Amino acid sequence: MEQEIKGLTPWEKVQVSRHPQRPLTIDYIENLFEDFVELHGDRLYGDDPALIGGIGIFKGQGVVIIGHNKGKNVKENVSRNFGMPHPEGYRKALRLMRLAERWHLPVISFIDTPGAYPGIGAEERGQAEAIGRNILEAFEIRSPIIVVVIGEGGSGGALGIGVGDRILMLENAIYSVISPEGCAAIIWKDSKQAERAASALKLTAQDLLRFNIIDEIIPEPPGGAHNDINATIKAVEESIARNLEIICNKDIDSLLEERYQKVRKIGIFEENLVPKAGVEPARSPSST
Amino acid sequence: MHISDWFSRKPKYAVLKPEKKEIPEGLWTRCPKCLEILYNKELERNLKVCSRCGYHFKLGAWERIYQIVDNHEFSELDENLESVDALPFNDGIYLDKLKESKEKTGLNEAIVTGKGKVESFDVFLGVFDFGFIGGSMASVVGEKVTRLFEYGARDRLPVIIVTATGGARMYEGMLSLMQMAKTNAALSRYRRSGGLFISVLSDPSTAGVMASFASQGDVIIAEPGALIGFAGPRVIEQTIKQKLPEGFQSSEFVFQHGMVDIVVERSKLKSTIGRIIRIWNKRLKG
Ligand SMILES: [Zn+2]
């Protein structure tokens, strides 16, 4: 209810997050980084245009940049597979995160994907393995990582480059375990119930801040990022800069410990502490 | 806890309930693959594998546990974790779903975790039950898996997880998705402790659970004929607008593509796990 008064409804946010004029990873790269050098390929099979990677300079600091990238028009969208990576995209991202670690560069990751691509080649080459490995190894990367959810955070395909020390999210971006359409099709056997699913799933930045899944909401211009692209990019720049300074000043071991502990606490359940013979005592609940 | 305790204290867990969908009550069961009529007692003796065509029926969590552990002895851990409607998800749909699944399976959640012995080796074992909301992972499943890796690291014991899952549970929204990160974070630490994680993929093992710890086993074992992958076949067919070839995403298919180490029939699963642990146990100390 509060949301309807304050701003857009969850379903409206879904629309805004997918708006064709919404700034893409490439727009942030062009505006925020000097001397960007795009780096290609996973060294195993191919290069994935749905996931951009490279190196550049952010306010004087060398960084590694990775991000899903949709296209600006139909043709570009087709060549970039609508921002839906194959395993090669995730493996390229991991390769660059390892590079960041060796060079002592922070990583900045931009999330904007409907999801990892569900296709024949993707399955043959281990989509699940690629995403799973990235998620696991991200907890071992000895470099600061900032994640910015700029548009659509589509499930595992987003999380594949979504583990980090700070998770920032644009005000009208979404991040969800399943698309509202997919959820509606399963529960109500009707994808037209997507609006209902969008509010049920709690996929807005405001919801995710409440669940401690993200750290900060970056404000958007009235009506959404597409209404003032420059203002949006400025707001993202300010938030990255501020958070980067904090995490880059931490000792890397404590940063890794914090990265772990934050995720370790996610989850809501009840734990009845009834002592039982023959069973090791359960620990106190890690969450509410 | 010994199996006899289950009879006295928690009869709902002790009875090896056949899965209603796959095996109707009664004396006989029809194999869904070759349509052979199978005598139930015979089928149980054959570990629920069709004696004619080798079809591996789905197992409930406790059925699987008793097939793997020595002497039917298993101490369940963290059974007191209870799911809540945390989001909440659209007017109680989730609570209904939980209630229905608990009644259907006799389980508290989609995974049972605990400690037992396999071929005399102590192990931490977790087994998914597909009958419980499609074996989906949300807060409780994620927490139990995470703790299993923590216990494994603490006690320097192998961790074995048998999956039967459709992925992350949508009724807990992003809390479910983040369990992929949580379990993998714990697995990362468990690995660095030198642990042995055996991931056993049974039918089906897909989506969020595959895209987290299940695909990251030190050794990955698949049961024959299981559906294994990231996206479900229907989603793929809708996306590519064509029919998938026969056997796509089967255990044998993912084996051919290098995604699993061994495809093992059910009768050899326990001995295969035992052999791997035996080798791991003979590692250099220090
Ligand atoms: Zn058969």
Coordinates of N, CA and C in Angstrom, one line a residue, chain A residues 91 116-120 123-133 135-137 139-140 155-157 159 163 175-178 183 186-188 196-197 200-203 208 210-211 213 256-257 260-261 263-274 276-286, chain B residues 1 9-10 75-82 84 86-90 93 115 124 139-140 143 146-147 150 154-155 168-182 184-189 191-192 210-212 215-216 228-231 235-236 239-240 242 244-245 248-249 253 257 259:
Chain A
R91 N 32.0 -17.8 -17.4 CA 33.4 -18.2 -17.3 C 34.3 -17.0 -17.6
A116 N 19.8 -16.4 -17.1 CA 20.8 -17.1 -17.9 C 20.0 -17.8 -19.1
Y117 N 20.6 -18.0 -20.2 CA 19.9 -18.4 -21.4 C 19.5 -19.9 -21.3
P118 N 18.2 -20.2 -21.5 CA 17.8 -21.6 -21.4 C 17.9 -22.2 -22.9
G119 N 19.0 -22.7 -23.3 CA 19.1 -23.3 -24.6 C 19.9 -24.5 -24.7
I120 N 20.0 -25.1 -25.9 CA 20.6 -26.4 -26.0 C 22.1 -26.3 -25.7
E123 N 23.0 -25.7 -22.1 CA 22.9 -26.9 -21.3 C 24.1 -27.8 -21.5
E124 N 24.4 -28.0 -22.8 CA 25.5 -28.9 -23.2 C 26.9 -28.5 -22.5
R125 N 27.0 -27.2 -22.4 CA 28.3 -26.7 -21.9 C 28.2 -26.3 -20.4
G126 N 27.2 -26.7 -19.8 CA 27.1 -26.6 -18.3 C 26.8 -25.3 -17.7
Q127 N 25.6 -24.8 -18.1 CA 25.1 -23.5 -17.6 C 25.1 -23.5 -16.0
A128 N 24.5 -24.6 -15.5 CA 24.4 -24.7 -14.0 C 25.8 -24.7 -13.4
E129 N 26.7 -25.5 -14.0 CA 28.1 -25.5 -13.4 C 28.8 -24.2 -13.5
A130 N 28.6 -23.5 -14.6 CA 29.3 -22.2 -14.7 C 28.8 -21.2 -13.7
I131 N 27.4 -21.1 -13.5 CA 26.9 -20.2 -12.5 C 27.3 -20.6 -11.1
G132 N 27.1 -21.9 -10.8 CA 27.5 -22.4 -9.5 C 28.9 -22.1 -9.1
R133 N 29.8 -22.3 -10.0 CA 31.2 -22.1 -9.8 C 31.5 -20.6 -9.5
I135 N 29.4 -18.4 -8.3 CA 28.9 -18.0 -7.0 C 29.9 -18.5 -5.9
L136 N 30.3 -19.7 -6.0 CA 31.2 -20.3 -5.0 C 32.5 -19.5 -5.0
E137 N 33.2 -19.3 -6.2 CA 34.5 -18.7 -6.2 C 34.5 -17.2 -5.8
F139 N 33.3 -16.0 -3.4 CA 33.5 -15.9 -1.9 C 35.0 -16.0 -1.6
E140 N 35.8 -16.4 -2.7 CA 37.3 -16.5 -2.5 C 38.1 -15.5 -3.1
S155 N 17.1 -13.9 -11.5 CA 17.4 -15.2 -10.8 C 18.9 -15.6 -10.8
G156 N 19.1 -16.9 -11.0 CA 20.5 -17.4 -11.0 C 21.4 -16.8 -12.0
G157 N 20.8 -16.4 -13.1 CA 21.6 -15.7 -14.1 C 22.1 -14.4 -13.7
L159 N 22.6 -13.8 -10.2 CA 23.5 -14.1 -9.1 C 24.8 -14.6 -9.5
V163 N 27.6 -11.8 -6.4 CA 28.1 -11.9 -5.1 C 29.2 -10.9 -4.9
Y175 N 14.8 -7.6 -8.7 CA 15.7 -8.7 -8.5 C 14.8 -9.8 -8.0
S176 N 14.7 -10.9 -8.7 CA 13.7 -11.9 -8.4 C 14.2 -13.4 -8.6
V177 N 13.6 -14.3 -7.8 CA 14.0 -15.7 -7.9 C 13.4 -16.3 -9.2
I178 N 12.3 -15.7 -9.7 CA 11.7 -16.1 -11.0 C 11.0 -14.9 -11.6
C183 N 6.3 -17.1 -12.7 CA 5.7 -17.5 -11.4 C 4.2 -17.6 -11.6
I186 N 3.1 -20.8 -13.3 CA 3.2 -22.0 -12.4 C 2.0 -22.0 -11.4
I187 N 1.8 -20.8 -10.7 CA 0.9 -20.8 -9.6 C -0.6 -20.7 -10.1
W188 N -0.8 -19.7 -11.0 CA -2.2 -19.5 -11.4 C -2.5 -20.0 -12.8
R196 N 0.0 -9.8 -10.2 CA -0.2 -10.3 -8.9 C 1.1 -11.0 -8.4
A197 N 1.8 -11.7 -9.3 CA 3.0 -12.4 -8.9 C 4.1 -11.4 -8.6
A200 N 3.6 -10.4 -5.1 CA 3.8 -11.6 -4.2 C 5.3 -11.8 -4.0
L201 N 6.1 -11.7 -5.0 CA 7.5 -12.1 -5.0 C 8.4 -11.2 -4.2
K202 N 8.0 -10.0 -3.9 CA 8.8 -9.0 -3.2 C 10.2 -8.8 -3.9
L203 N 10.1 -8.3 -5.1 CA 11.2 -8.2 -5.9 C 11.8 -6.8 -6.1
L208 N 14.0 -5.7 -0.9 CA 15.2 -6.4 -0.7 C 16.1 -5.8 0.4
R210 N 14.9 -4.4 3.0 CA 14.2 -4.8 4.2 C 14.7 -6.2 4.6
F211 N 15.0 -7.1 3.6 CA 15.5 -8.4 3.9 C 17.0 -8.5 4.0
I213 N 19.1 -8.1 1.8 CA 19.7 -8.8 0.6 C 20.5 -7.8 -0.2
L256 N 36.6 -10.3 3.3 CA 36.1 -11.6 2.9 C 35.2 -12.2 4.0
E257 N 35.6 -12.0 5.2 CA 34.8 -12.5 6.3 C 33.4 -11.8 6.4
Y260 N 31.2 -13.1 3.6 CA 30.7 -14.4 4.0 C 29.6 -14.3 5.1
Q261 N 29.8 -13.5 6.1 CA 28.9 -13.4 7.2 C 27.5 -12.8 6.8
V263 N 26.0 -13.0 3.9 CA 25.2 -14.0 3.2 C 24.8 -15.2 4.2
R264 N 25.7 -15.5 5.1 CA 25.4 -16.6 6.0 C 24.1 -16.3 6.8
K265 N 23.8 -15.0 7.0 CA 22.7 -14.7 7.9 C 21.4 -14.6 7.1
I266 N 21.4 -14.7 5.8 CA 20.2 -14.6 5.0 C 19.3 -15.8 5.1
G267 N 18.1 -15.6 5.3 CA 17.1 -16.7 5.5 C 16.3 -16.4 6.7
I268 N 15.0 -16.7 6.6 CA 14.1 -16.5 7.7 C 13.3 -17.8 8.0
F269 N 13.4 -18.2 9.3 CA 12.8 -19.5 9.7 C 12.7 -19.5 11.2
E270 N 12.0 -20.5 11.7 CA 11.9 -20.6 13.1 C 12.7 -21.8 13.6
E271 N 13.2 -21.7 14.7 CA 14.0 -22.9 15.2 C 13.5 -23.2 16.6
N272 N 12.9 -24.3 16.8 CA 12.4 -24.7 18.1 C 13.5 -25.4 18.9
L273 N 14.0 -24.8 19.9 CA 15.2 -25.4 20.6 C 14.7 -26.4 21.6
V274 N 14.1 -27.5 21.2 CA 13.8 -28.5 22.1 C 14.9 -29.5 22.1
K276 N 16.9 -32.8 22.4 CA 16.5 -34.1 22.0 C 17.7 -35.1 22.3
A277 N 17.4 -36.2 23.0 CA 18.4 -37.1 23.3 C 19.0 -37.7 22.0
G278 N 20.4 -37.8 22.0 CA 21.0 -38.4 20.8 C 21.2 -37.5 19.7
V279 N 20.8 -36.3 19.8 CA 20.9 -35.4 18.7 C 21.8 -34.2 19.2
E280 N 22.8 -33.8 18.4 CA 23.7 -32.7 18.8 C 22.8 -31.5 19.0
P281 N 23.2 -30.7 20.0 CA 22.4 -29.5 20.2 C 22.4 -28.5 19.0
A282 N 21.3 -28.0 18.7 CA 21.2 -27.0 17.6 C 21.7 -25.7 18.0
R283 N 22.2 -24.9 17.1 CA 22.7 -23.6 17.5 C 21.6 -22.6 17.4
S284 N 21.9 -21.4 18.0 CA 20.9 -20.4 18.0 C 20.6 -20.0 16.6
P285 N 19.3 -19.5 16.4 CA 19.0 -19.2 15.0 C 19.8 -18.1 14.4
S286 N 20.1 -18.2 13.2 CA 21.0 -17.2 12.5 C 20.2 -16.0 12.1
Chain B
M1 N 20.5 -41.7 16.4 CA 19.2 -42.3 16.8 C 18.9 -43.6 16.0
R9 N 8.9 -42.9 18.7 CA 8.7 -41.5 18.9 C 8.1 -40.7 17.7
K10 N 8.4 -41.1 16.6 CA 7.9 -40.4 15.4 C 7.5 -41.3 14.3
S75 N 21.2 -40.3 12.7 CA 20.8 -39.2 13.6 C 20.5 -38.0 12.9
E76 N 19.2 -37.7 12.9 CA 18.8 -36.5 12.1 C 19.3 -35.2 12.9
L77 N 19.6 -34.2 12.1 CA 20.1 -32.9 12.7 C 19.2 -31.8 12.2
D78 N 19.0 -30.8 13.0 CA 18.3 -29.6 12.6 C 16.9 -29.9 12.1
E79 N 16.3 -30.9 12.6 CA 14.9 -31.2 12.2 C 13.9 -30.2 12.8
N80 N 14.4 -29.4 13.7 CA 13.5 -28.5 14.4 C 13.4 -27.1 13.6
L81 N 14.0 -27.0 12.4 CA 13.9 -25.8 11.7 C 12.5 -25.8 10.9
E82 N 11.8 -24.7 11.1 CA 10.5 -24.6 10.5 C 10.4 -23.4 9.5
V84 N 8.7 -20.4 7.5 CA 7.6 -19.4 7.8 C 7.3 -18.7 6.5
A86 N 7.6 -15.8 5.1 CA 8.4 -14.6 5.4 C 8.1 -13.4 4.6
L87 N 7.6 -13.6 3.3 CA 7.5 -12.5 2.5 C 6.4 -11.5 2.9
P88 N 5.2 -11.9 3.3 CA 4.5 -13.1 3.0 C 4.0 -13.2 1.5
F89 N 3.8 -14.4 1.1 CA 3.5 -14.6 -0.3 C 2.0 -14.7 -0.6
N90 N 1.5 -13.7 -1.1 CA 0.1 -13.7 -1.6 C -0.9 -14.5 -0.7
I93 N -0.9 -18.7 0.4 CA -0.8 -19.8 -0.5 C 0.4 -20.7 0.0
K115 N 23.6 -37.4 10.5 CA 24.9 -38.1 10.5 C 24.6 -39.6 10.6
F124 N 28.3 -37.0 7.1 CA 27.1 -36.1 7.1 C 26.4 -36.3 5.8
S139 N 14.7 -20.9 2.7 CA 15.5 -20.6 3.9 C 15.9 -21.9 4.7
V140 N 14.9 -22.8 5.0 CA 15.3 -23.9 5.8 C 16.2 -24.9 5.1
E143 N 19.6 -23.4 5.0 CA 20.3 -23.4 6.3 C 20.8 -24.8 6.7
T146 N 23.8 -25.6 4.6 CA 24.9 -24.8 5.1 C 25.5 -25.4 6.4
R147 N 24.6 -25.7 7.3 CA 25.1 -26.3 8.6 C 25.8 -27.7 8.3
E150 N 29.2 -27.0 7.5 CA 29.9 -26.5 8.7 C 30.2 -27.7 9.6
R154 N 33.9 -28.9 10.7 CA 34.3 -29.0 12.1 C 34.8 -30.4 12.5
D155 N 34.1 -31.4 12.0 CA 34.5 -32.8 12.4 C 35.4 -33.5 11.3
A168 N 15.2 -23.3 -6.7 CA 14.9 -22.4 -5.6 C 13.4 -22.3 -5.5
R169 N 12.9 -22.1 -4.3 CA 11.4 -22.1 -4.1 C 10.9 -20.7 -4.2
M170 N 10.0 -20.5 -5.1 CA 9.5 -19.1 -5.4 C 8.7 -18.5 -4.2
Y171 N 8.2 -19.3 -3.4 CA 7.3 -18.8 -2.3 C 8.1 -18.0 -1.2
E172 N 9.5 -18.1 -1.3 CA 10.3 -17.3 -0.4 C 11.1 -16.3 -1.2
G173 N 10.7 -16.1 -2.4 CA 11.3 -15.0 -3.2 C 12.8 -15.0 -3.2
M174 N 13.4 -13.9 -3.0 CA 14.8 -13.7 -3.1 C 15.5 -14.4 -1.9
L175 N 14.8 -14.6 -0.8 CA 15.4 -15.3 0.3 C 15.8 -16.7 -0.2
S176 N 15.0 -17.3 -1.1 CA 15.4 -18.6 -1.7 C 16.6 -18.5 -2.6
L177 N 16.6 -17.5 -3.5 CA 17.7 -17.4 -4.4 C 19.0 -17.2 -3.6
M178 N 19.0 -16.5 -2.6 CA 20.2 -16.2 -1.8 C 20.7 -17.4 -1.1
Q179 N 19.9 -18.5 -1.0 CA 20.4 -19.7 -0.4 C 21.4 -20.3 -1.3
M180 N 21.4 -20.0 -2.6 CA 22.4 -20.5 -3.5 C 23.7 -19.9 -3.1
A181 N 23.7 -18.7 -2.7 CA 25.0 -18.0 -2.3 C 25.4 -18.5 -1.0
K182 N 24.5 -18.7 -0.1 CA 24.8 -19.1 1.3 C 25.4 -20.5 1.3
N184 N 26.8 -22.1 -1.1 CA 28.1 -22.1 -1.8 C 29.2 -21.5 -1.0
A185 N 28.8 -20.5 -0.2 CA 29.8 -19.8 0.6 C 30.3 -20.9 1.7
A186 N 29.4 -21.6 2.2 CA 29.7 -22.6 3.2 C 30.5 -23.8 2.5
L187 N 30.2 -24.1 1.3 CA 30.9 -25.2 0.6 C 32.3 -24.7 0.3
S188 N 32.5 -23.4 0.0 CA 33.8 -22.9 -0.2 C 34.7 -23.1 1.0
R189 N 34.2 -22.8 2.2 CA 34.9 -23.0 3.4 C 35.2 -24.4 3.7
R191 N 35.5 -26.8 1.5 CA 36.5 -27.3 0.6 C 37.9 -26.9 1.1
R192 N 38.0 -25.7 1.6 CA 39.3 -25.2 2.1 C 39.8 -26.0 3.3
M210 N 21.1 -27.0 -8.7 CA 22.2 -27.4 -9.6 C 23.1 -26.2 -9.9
A211 N 22.6 -25.0 -9.9 CA 23.5 -23.8 -10.2 C 24.1 -23.3 -8.9
S212 N 24.1 -24.2 -7.9 CA 24.9 -23.8 -6.7 C 25.7 -25.1 -6.3
S215 N 26.3 -28.8 -8.4 CA 27.2 -28.9 -9.5 C 28.6 -28.8 -9.1
Q216 N 28.9 -28.6 -7.8 CA 30.3 -28.3 -7.4 C 30.8 -29.4 -6.5
I228 N 18.9 -33.8 -15.5 CA 19.9 -33.0 -14.9 C 20.2 -31.8 -15.7
G229 N 20.1 -30.6 -15.2 CA 20.4 -29.4 -16.0 C 20.1 -28.1 -15.3
F230 N 20.2 -27.1 -16.0 CA 19.9 -25.7 -15.4 C 18.4 -25.4 -15.7
A231 N 18.1 -25.2 -16.9 CA 16.7 -24.9 -17.2 C 15.9 -26.1 -17.4
V235 N 10.8 -25.1 -20.5 CA 11.3 -23.7 -20.7 C 12.2 -23.6 -21.9
I236 N 13.1 -24.5 -22.1 CA 14.0 -24.5 -23.2 C 13.2 -24.7 -24.5
T239 N 11.6 -21.5 -25.4 CA 12.5 -20.5 -25.8 C 13.0 -20.7 -27.2
I240 N 13.5 -21.9 -27.5 CA 14.1 -22.2 -28.8 C 13.0 -22.6 -29.9
Q242 N 11.5 -25.3 -30.5 CA 11.6 -26.6 -31.2 C 11.6 -27.7 -30.1
L244 N 13.0 -30.9 -28.0 CA 14.3 -31.3 -27.6 C 14.5 -32.8 -28.0
P245 N 15.7 -33.1 -28.4 CA 16.0 -34.5 -28.8 C 15.8 -35.5 -27.6
F248 N 17.8 -35.6 -24.0 CA 18.5 -34.4 -23.7 C 18.4 -34.1 -22.2
Q249 N 19.5 -33.7 -21.6 CA 19.6 -33.5 -20.1 C 19.4 -34.7 -19.3
F253 N 23.5 -38.0 -20.9 CA 23.8 -36.8 -21.7 C 24.8 -35.9 -21.0
H257 N 28.8 -34.9 -21.7 CA 29.3 -33.6 -21.9 C 30.2 -33.2 -20.7
M259 N 29.9 -33.3 -17.4 CA 29.4 -32.6 -16.2 C 29.3 -33.5 -15.0

